């Protein structure tokens, strides 16, 4: 089975930066895309960013566009999220997600994803 493990979360002041990583392991794994979602206390999980594996096409939520950058390492089946100009409203648990398919899918829809990491906490202070 596939496991996803996130790392890189932590505490940072507003305006600072963090770089999250998500590594897949367990079996040969070449998904159509990998993505980041986040969930703050009392809120629903929301889409943050996604990247397709073959074409490196990226998709961002409006709330992070221009501040966050998603990238991938094909050989390591690893996805990264460079988070700059962080705001207190970015505080959340960040989850890595991947589908169990190489077929095209809607990368923004939570229900499209089969594998999820445990999450990494990002806290942005004022």
Tab-separated table of C-alpha atoms in Angstrom:
chain	number	residue	atom	x	y	z
A	1	UNK	CA	0.000	0.000	0.000
A	2	UNK	CA	1.013	3.635	-0.390
A	3	UNK	CA	1.979	5.805	2.533
A	4	UNK	CA	2.334	9.580	2.434
A	5	UNK	CA	4.441	11.348	5.039
A	6	UNK	CA	4.485	15.120	5.439
A	7	UNK	CA	7.224	17.120	7.096
A	8	UNK	CA	8.394	20.705	7.446
A	9	UNK	CA	5.621	22.251	9.501
A	10	UNK	CA	6.280	24.490	12.446
A	11	UNK	CA	5.790	27.869	14.050
A	12	UNK	CA	6.602	30.988	12.078
A	13	UNK	CA	5.851	34.694	12.348
A	14	UNK	CA	3.616	36.434	9.849
A	15	UNK	CA	5.575	37.249	6.716
A	16	UNK	CA	7.883	34.298	7.179
A	17	UNK	CA	8.362	31.166	5.115
A	18	UNK	CA	8.135	27.406	5.465
A	19	UNK	CA	8.792	24.551	3.059
A	20	UNK	CA	6.650	21.440	3.377
A	21	UNK	CA	7.574	18.063	1.940
A	22	UNK	CA	5.477	14.982	1.236
A	23	UNK	CA	7.132	11.689	0.363
A	24	UNK	CA	5.299	8.635	-0.951
A	25	UNK	CA	6.439	5.107	-0.186
A	26	UNK	CA	5.177	1.526	-0.056
A	27	UNK	CA	4.981	0.534	-3.719
A	28	UNK	CA	5.617	1.800	-7.222
A	29	UNK	CA	3.645	4.999	-7.380
A	30	UNK	CA	3.054	7.319	-10.322
A	31	UNK	CA	-0.154	9.232	-9.672
A	32	UNK	CA	-1.778	11.678	-12.036
A	33	UNK	CA	-1.150	14.405	-9.478
A	34	UNK	CA	-0.253	15.153	-5.897
A	35	UNK	CA	-1.852	17.878	-3.843
A	36	UNK	CA	-1.922	19.789	-0.594
A	37	UNK	CA	-5.041	20.403	1.472
A	38	UNK	CA	-5.346	22.116	4.830
A	39	UNK	CA	-7.770	22.166	7.731
A	40	UNK	CA	-8.025	24.731	10.491
A	41	UNK	CA	-9.892	24.042	13.757
A	42	UNK	CA	-13.630	24.390	13.248
A	43	UNK	CA	-13.300	24.618	9.477
A	44	UNK	CA	-13.682	22.169	6.630
A	45	UNK	CA	-10.685	20.814	4.823
A	46	UNK	CA	-9.846	23.005	1.841
A	47	UNK	CA	-7.772	22.698	-1.280
A	48	UNK	CA	-4.431	24.505	-1.335
A	49	UNK	CA	-2.396	23.434	-4.372
A	50	UNK	CA	-1.830	20.555	-6.777
A	51	UNK	CA	0.673	19.535	-9.407
A	52	UNK	CA	0.308	16.960	-12.174
A	53	UNK	CA	3.094	14.436	-12.428
A	54	UNK	CA	3.752	14.290	-16.151
A	55	UNK	CA	3.289	17.895	-17.241
A	56	UNK	CA	4.000	19.716	-13.960
A	57	UNK	CA	0.823	21.694	-14.401
A	58	UNK	CA	-0.017	23.560	-11.186
A	59	UNK	CA	-3.279	24.653	-9.612
A	60	UNK	CA	-3.627	26.988	-6.625
A	61	UNK	CA	-6.392	28.145	-4.367
A	62	UNK	CA	-7.041	31.856	-4.756
A	63	UNK	CA	-6.105	32.416	-1.121
A	64	UNK	CA	-2.506	31.266	-1.650
A	65	UNK	CA	-1.863	32.234	-5.267
A	66	UNK	CA	1.275	34.322	-5.568
A	67	UNK	CA	2.540	33.261	-2.137
A	68	UNK	CA	2.791	29.459	-2.302
A	69	UNK	CA	4.626	27.368	-4.879
A	70	UNK	CA	4.113	23.640	-5.378
A	71	UNK	CA	6.774	21.501	-7.027
A	72	UNK	CA	7.625	17.831	-7.394
A	73	UNK	CA	10.536	15.442	-7.658
A	74	UNK	CA	9.466	12.700	-10.045
A	75	UNK	CA	12.229	10.239	-9.148
A	76	UNK	CA	11.491	10.470	-5.422
A	77	UNK	CA	7.686	10.715	-5.759
A	78	UNK	CA	7.887	13.721	-3.501
A	79	UNK	CA	5.915	16.941	-3.579
A	80	UNK	CA	6.893	20.223	-1.947
A	81	UNK	CA	5.038	23.332	-0.908
A	82	UNK	CA	7.089	26.494	-0.577
A	83	UNK	CA	5.064	28.863	1.582
A	84	UNK	CA	6.101	32.519	1.550
A	85	UNK	CA	4.543	35.654	3.029
A	86	UNK	CA	2.661	33.541	5.531
A	87	UNK	CA	-0.412	34.984	7.215
A	88	UNK	CA	-2.150	33.992	10.466
A	89	UNK	CA	-5.065	32.670	8.405
A	90	UNK	CA	-2.683	30.099	6.911
A	91	UNK	CA	-2.573	28.379	10.298
A	92	UNK	CA	-3.828	24.820	9.808
A	93	UNK	CA	-2.875	21.192	9.592
A	94	UNK	CA	-1.558	20.634	6.092
A	95	UNK	CA	-2.239	17.293	4.428
A	96	UNK	CA	-0.637	15.708	1.414
A	97	UNK	CA	-2.935	13.731	-0.888
A	98	UNK	CA	-2.646	11.533	-3.968
A	99	UNK	CA	-5.054	9.568	-6.150
A	100	UNK	CA	-4.561	5.898	-6.976
A	101	UNK	CA	-4.823	6.577	-10.690
A	102	UNK	CA	-2.811	7.910	-13.601
A	103	UNK	CA	-5.981	9.070	-15.342
A	104	UNK	CA	-6.973	12.709	-15.471
A	105	UNK	CA	-9.115	13.896	-12.576
A	106	UNK	CA	-10.254	17.120	-10.932
A	107	UNK	CA	-7.289	17.946	-8.738
A	108	UNK	CA	-9.279	20.368	-6.570
A	109	UNK	CA	-11.867	17.838	-5.367
A	110	UNK	CA	-11.129	16.118	-2.068
A	111	UNK	CA	-13.149	13.037	-3.021
A	112	UNK	CA	-10.800	12.317	-5.927
A	113	UNK	CA	-7.939	11.418	-3.596
A	114	UNK	CA	-7.286	7.947	-2.206
A	115	UNK	CA	-4.178	8.414	-0.079
A	116	UNK	CA	-3.641	10.953	2.678
A	117	UNK	CA	-0.783	11.754	4.991
A	118	UNK	CA	-1.058	12.265	8.731
A	119	UNK	CA	-0.697	16.014	8.393
A	120	UNK	CA	1.835	18.563	9.546
A	121	UNK	CA	0.952	21.555	11.706
A	122	UNK	CA	1.658	25.046	10.428
A	123	UNK	CA	1.164	27.878	12.901
A	124	UNK	CA	1.602	31.506	11.875
A	125	UNK	CA	1.731	34.083	14.652
A	126	UNK	CA	0.975	37.791	14.347
